[in-house]
Amino acid sequence: MSLTSLVDEAIAVREPQFLAQRMKPVILEHAHAIASKYHLDAPQLQALQDDLQPLAIADPKPTNKTSNFLDALAKFIPGELVTLYLAAVAAGPAFHEALKVSNKAIFWFFVVVLSPGLFVLIMAAKRASAGMPTWPRAQDWPSWKLAASTVAFFVWALAVPDSPYLNTEPGKVVAAFLALFTSTILSIADPFMERRAHGV
């Protein structure tokens, strides 16, 4: 899953009123088309709009009961970082020669700076483009999504070939176990943490 998708999900779940407002013109357009086709009067048109509103802000993702641990981990891995990180790892020798930057420094820069940093920047841009305040209120901050995406990227990056850590044969087994363990924990915790964020 991309950071953009995680941010979209976080905004939709935490601030449905903005999503509802954004979807209102679409609902009106479709409701008026249906009303003219079926000759609905004004009260029926209003009832139709009211009935369509919850569908417009509903979670569009179907629940997949058969997903495996890699699917679960991939839900949280920021896809935008995957390409950047793989390119940085491939260019590692050049970074080391030109800038004296080690693979460990690249790894930690991506985990500590880019993963959360890109999430925050994408969130701010998405909110601004939707006409929302750039930064959410403290209680609406998507801290779970931010933390989960960072942890998922960290675990994934450990398992990448040429990783600065766990690159021996036993290390690769440990990295695979960490991916399984992390995906299980994130999958179990996700619904609970989202409900908790909404006071449910």
mmCIF file of C-alpha atoms in Angstrom:
data_model
loop_
_atom_site.group_PDB
_atom_site.id
_atom_site.type_symbol
_atom_site.label_atom_id
_atom_site.label_comp_id
_atom_site.label_asym_id
_atom_site.label_seq_id
_atom_site.Cartn_x
_atom_site.Cartn_y
_atom_site.Cartn_z
ATOM 1 C CA MET A 1 0.000 0.000 0.000
ATOM 2 C CA SER A 2 1.243 3.488 -0.711
ATOM 3 C CA LEU A 3 1.620 6.302 1.782
ATOM 4 C CA THR A 4 -0.995 8.169 -0.216
ATOM 5 C CA SER A 5 -3.486 5.348 0.363
ATOM 6 C CA LEU A 6 -2.670 5.233 4.082
ATOM 7 C CA VAL A 7 -3.174 8.989 4.329
ATOM 8 C CA ASP A 8 -6.468 8.804 2.393
ATOM 9 C CA GLU A 9 -7.664 6.095 4.768
ATOM 10 C CA ALA A 10 -6.594 8.067 7.833
ATOM 11 C CA ILE A 11 -8.360 11.223 6.641
ATOM 12 C CA ALA A 12 -11.549 9.376 5.675
ATOM 13 C CA VAL A 13 -11.762 7.549 8.977
ATOM 14 C CA ARG A 14 -10.882 10.447 11.266
ATOM 15 C CA GLU A 15 -12.695 13.272 9.525
ATOM 16 C CA PRO A 16 -15.723 11.894 7.657
ATOM 17 C CA GLN A 17 -17.431 15.301 7.625
ATOM 18 C CA PHE A 18 -14.824 16.598 5.180
ATOM 19 C CA LEU A 19 -15.190 13.514 3.013
ATOM 20 C CA ALA A 20 -18.968 13.897 3.108
ATOM 21 C CA GLN A 21 -18.628 17.545 2.078
ATOM 22 C CA ARG A 22 -16.276 16.615 -0.763
ATOM 23 C CA MET A 23 -18.679 13.915 -1.991
ATOM 24 C CA LYS A 24 -21.791 16.110 -1.801
ATOM 25 C CA PRO A 25 -21.609 17.410 -5.421
ATOM 26 C CA VAL A 26 -21.180 13.847 -6.724
ATOM 27 C CA ILE A 27 -24.152 12.636 -4.698
ATOM 28 C CA LEU A 28 -26.297 15.550 -5.912
ATOM 29 C CA GLU A 29 -25.370 14.877 -9.531
ATOM 30 C CA HIS A 30 -26.254 11.194 -9.340
ATOM 31 C CA ALA A 31 -29.364 11.751 -7.248
ATOM 32 C CA HIS A 32 -30.710 14.312 -9.741
ATOM 33 C CA ALA A 33 -30.013 11.949 -12.657
ATOM 34 C CA ILE A 34 -31.882 9.140 -10.881
ATOM 35 C CA ALA A 35 -34.705 11.478 -9.846
ATOM 36 C CA SER A 36 -35.328 12.632 -13.419
ATOM 37 C CA LYS A 37 -35.146 9.080 -14.754
ATOM 38 C CA TYR A 38 -37.674 7.744 -12.233
ATOM 39 C CA HIS A 39 -39.721 10.939 -11.867
ATOM 40 C CA LEU A 40 -39.028 11.426 -8.165
ATOM 41 C CA ASP A 41 -40.485 14.474 -6.441
ATOM 42 C CA ALA A 42 -38.500 16.807 -4.127
ATOM 43 C CA PRO A 43 -39.056 14.834 -0.878
ATOM 44 C CA GLN A 44 -38.118 11.576 -2.607
ATOM 45 C CA LEU A 45 -35.011 13.244 -4.056
ATOM 46 C CA GLN A 46 -33.978 14.413 -0.593
ATOM 47 C CA ALA A 47 -34.552 10.915 0.819
ATOM 48 C CA LEU A 48 -32.424 9.475 -1.971
ATOM 49 C CA GLN A 49 -29.599 11.924 -1.205
ATOM 50 C CA ASP A 50 -29.793 11.051 2.494
ATOM 51 C CA ASP A 51 -29.631 7.339 1.667
ATOM 52 C CA LEU A 52 -26.636 7.777 -0.662
ATOM 53 C CA GLN A 53 -24.571 9.849 1.780
ATOM 54 C CA PRO A 54 -23.401 6.927 3.995
ATOM 55 C CA LEU A 55 -22.396 4.956 0.903
ATOM 56 C CA ALA A 56 -20.258 7.840 -0.326
ATOM 57 C CA ILE A 57 -18.130 7.883 2.819
ATOM 58 C CA ALA A 58 -18.057 4.132 3.467
ATOM 59 C CA ASP A 59 -14.773 2.231 3.465
ATOM 60 C CA PRO A 60 -14.341 1.106 -0.162
ATOM 61 C CA LYS A 61 -11.989 -1.766 0.640
ATOM 62 C CA PRO A 62 -13.554 -5.207 0.939
ATOM 63 C CA THR A 63 -12.405 -7.351 3.818
ATOM 64 C CA ASN A 64 -10.174 -10.140 2.603
ATOM 65 C CA LYS A 65 -10.166 -13.043 5.021
ATOM 66 C CA THR A 66 -7.614 -15.041 3.030
ATOM 67 C CA SER A 67 -4.721 -12.605 2.944
ATOM 68 C CA ASN A 68 -1.384 -14.004 4.060
ATOM 69 C CA PHE A 69 1.212 -12.348 6.272
ATOM 70 C CA LEU A 70 2.961 -10.690 3.335
ATOM 71 C CA ASP A 71 -0.328 -9.131 2.234
ATOM 72 C CA ALA A 72 -0.870 -7.907 5.781
ATOM 73 C CA LEU A 73 2.599 -6.379 5.982
ATOM 74 C CA ALA A 74 2.270 -4.883 2.492
ATOM 75 C CA LYS A 75 -0.829 -3.013 3.653
ATOM 76 C CA PHE A 76 1.399 -0.868 5.832
ATOM 77 C CA ILE A 77 4.599 -0.665 3.771
ATOM 78 C CA PRO A 78 4.882 2.758 2.194
ATOM 79 C CA GLY A 79 5.188 1.866 -1.484
ATOM 80 C CA GLU A 80 6.730 5.216 -2.394
ATOM 81 C CA LEU A 81 9.718 4.415 -0.177
ATOM 82 C CA VAL A 82 10.288 0.946 -1.579
ATOM 83 C CA THR A 83 11.474 2.215 -4.951
ATOM 84 C CA LEU A 84 13.559 4.993 -3.407
ATOM 85 C CA TYR A 85 15.163 2.649 -0.906
ATOM 86 C CA LEU A 86 16.009 -0.028 -3.471
ATOM 87 C CA ALA A 87 17.599 2.644 -5.670
ATOM 88 C CA ALA A 88 19.551 4.005 -2.692
ATOM 89 C CA VAL A 89 20.782 0.515 -1.731
ATOM 90 C CA ALA A 90 21.857 -0.140 -5.330
ATOM 91 C CA ALA A 91 23.677 3.204 -5.357
ATOM 92 C CA GLY A 92 25.209 2.479 -1.930
ATOM 93 C CA PRO A 93 28.789 2.022 -3.183
ATOM 94 C CA ALA A 94 28.607 5.329 -5.065
ATOM 95 C CA PHE A 95 27.180 7.107 -1.990
ATOM 96 C CA HIS A 96 29.981 5.638 0.100
ATOM 97 C CA GLU A 97 32.704 6.634 -2.358
ATOM 98 C CA ALA A 98 31.424 10.131 -3.129
ATOM 99 C CA LEU A 99 29.897 11.155 0.206
ATOM 100 C CA LYS A 100 31.291 8.622 2.698
ATOM 101 C CA VAL A 101 27.707 7.552 3.481
ATOM 102 C CA SER A 102 27.393 3.966 4.707
ATOM 103 C CA ASN A 103 24.559 1.518 4.026
ATOM 104 C CA LYS A 104 23.653 1.766 7.723
ATOM 105 C CA ALA A 105 23.279 5.549 7.419
ATOM 106 C CA ILE A 106 21.056 5.110 4.342
ATOM 107 C CA PHE A 107 18.956 2.512 6.184
ATOM 108 C CA TRP A 108 18.397 4.698 9.246
ATOM 109 C CA PHE A 109 17.766 7.834 7.171
ATOM 110 C CA PHE A 110 14.943 6.051 5.375
ATOM 111 C CA VAL A 111 13.490 4.519 8.548
ATOM 112 C CA VAL A 112 13.765 7.524 10.872
ATOM 113 C CA VAL A 113 13.449 10.502 8.511
ATOM 114 C CA LEU A 114 11.862 9.611 5.165
ATOM 115 C CA SER A 115 9.207 7.112 6.246
ATOM 116 C CA PRO A 116 7.476 9.364 8.808
ATOM 117 C CA GLY A 117 8.469 12.552 6.972
ATOM 118 C CA LEU A 118 6.834 11.552 3.683
ATOM 119 C CA PHE A 119 3.710 10.398 5.521
ATOM 120 C CA VAL A 120 3.363 13.817 7.182
ATOM 121 C CA LEU A 121 4.056 15.738 3.956
ATOM 122 C CA ILE A 122 1.585 13.656 1.930
ATOM 123 C CA MET A 123 -1.039 14.057 4.661
ATOM 124 C CA ALA A 124 -0.590 17.849 4.720
ATOM 125 C CA ALA A 125 -0.823 18.063 0.917
ATOM 126 C CA LYS A 126 -3.922 15.835 0.755
ATOM 127 C CA ARG A 127 -5.689 17.790 3.483
ATOM 128 C CA ALA A 128 -4.848 21.130 1.865
ATOM 129 C CA SER A 129 -6.039 19.971 -1.570
ATOM 130 C CA ALA A 130 -9.323 18.798 -0.010
ATOM 131 C CA GLY A 131 -9.893 22.230 1.529
ATOM 132 C CA MET A 132 -9.174 20.962 5.027
ATOM 133 C CA PRO A 133 -6.829 22.560 7.545
ATOM 134 C CA THR A 134 -3.275 21.463 6.681
ATOM 135 C CA TRP A 135 -2.702 19.883 10.090
ATOM 136 C CA PRO A 136 -5.316 17.829 11.945
ATOM 137 C CA ARG A 137 -6.261 18.498 15.537
ATOM 138 C CA ALA A 138 -4.111 16.616 18.048
ATOM 139 C CA GLN A 139 -6.854 14.068 18.748
ATOM 140 C CA ASP A 140 -7.273 13.428 15.014
ATOM 141 C CA TRP A 141 -3.565 12.915 14.311
ATOM 142 C CA PRO A 142 -3.152 9.529 12.547
ATOM 143 C CA SER A 143 -0.360 8.392 14.861
ATOM 144 C CA TRP A 144 -1.234 4.697 14.484
ATOM 145 C CA LYS A 145 -0.959 4.788 10.672
ATOM 146 C CA LEU A 146 2.280 6.762 10.925
ATOM 147 C CA ALA A 147 3.816 4.326 13.423
ATOM 148 C CA ALA A 148 2.558 1.220 11.609
ATOM 149 C CA SER A 149 3.938 2.355 8.245
ATOM 150 C CA THR A 150 7.317 3.166 9.794
ATOM 151 C CA VAL A 151 7.550 -0.190 11.591
ATOM 152 C CA ALA A 152 6.463 -2.084 8.463
ATOM 153 C CA PHE A 153 9.075 -0.305 6.363
ATOM 154 C CA PHE A 154 11.748 -1.004 9.005
ATOM 155 C CA VAL A 155 10.990 -4.745 8.987
ATOM 156 C CA TRP A 156 10.775 -4.899 5.193
ATOM 157 C CA ALA A 157 14.085 -3.036 4.796
ATOM 158 C CA LEU A 158 15.789 -5.571 7.080
ATOM 159 C CA ALA A 159 14.818 -8.339 4.655
ATOM 160 C CA VAL A 160 16.073 -6.595 1.504
ATOM 161 C CA PRO A 161 19.202 -8.124 -0.080
ATOM 162 C CA ASP A 162 22.288 -6.095 0.824
ATOM 163 C CA SER A 163 20.610 -4.895 4.001
ATOM 164 C CA PRO A 164 23.218 -3.616 6.466
ATOM 165 C CA TYR A 165 21.701 -5.854 9.132
ATOM 166 C CA LEU A 166 20.630 -9.504 9.182
ATOM 167 C CA ASN A 167 22.367 -10.250 5.873
ATOM 168 C CA THR A 168 23.776 -13.654 6.866
ATOM 169 C CA GLU A 169 21.833 -16.874 6.298
ATOM 170 C CA PRO A 170 20.660 -17.001 9.949
ATOM 171 C CA GLY A 171 19.931 -13.273 9.720
ATOM 172 C CA LYS A 172 17.681 -13.828 6.716
ATOM 173 C CA VAL A 173 15.709 -16.395 8.729
ATOM 174 C CA VAL A 174 15.365 -13.874 11.548
ATOM 175 C CA ALA A 175 14.255 -11.182 9.052
ATOM 176 C CA ALA A 176 11.597 -13.538 7.658
ATOM 177 C CA PHE A 177 10.386 -14.309 11.179
ATOM 178 C CA LEU A 178 10.235 -10.583 12.002
ATOM 179 C CA ALA A 179 8.153 -9.991 8.862
ATOM 180 C CA LEU A 180 5.719 -12.741 9.899
ATOM 181 C CA PHE A 181 5.565 -11.562 13.503
ATOM 182 C CA THR A 182 5.167 -7.886 12.594
ATOM 183 C CA SER A 183 2.477 -8.516 9.993
ATOM 184 C CA THR A 184 0.527 -10.575 12.530
ATOM 185 C CA ILE A 185 0.771 -7.912 15.225
ATOM 186 C CA LEU A 186 -0.080 -5.047 12.853
ATOM 187 C CA SER A 187 -3.068 -6.940 11.401
ATOM 188 C CA ILE A 188 -4.452 -7.736 14.848
ATOM 189 C CA ALA A 189 -3.795 -4.254 16.223
ATOM 190 C CA ASP A 190 -5.095 -2.263 13.236
ATOM 191 C CA PRO A 191 -8.866 -2.564 13.842
ATOM 192 C CA PHE A 192 -8.406 -2.102 17.580
ATOM 193 C CA MET A 193 -6.224 0.991 17.193
ATOM 194 C CA GLU A 194 -8.570 2.547 14.625
ATOM 195 C CA ARG A 195 -11.584 2.028 16.915
ATOM 196 C CA ARG A 196 -9.601 3.436 19.818
ATOM 197 C CA ALA A 197 -8.710 6.520 17.789
ATOM 198 C CA HIS A 198 -12.444 7.183 17.376
ATOM 199 C CA GLY A 199 -13.334 6.481 20.991
ATOM 200 C CA VAL A 200 -15.309 3.377 20.042
#
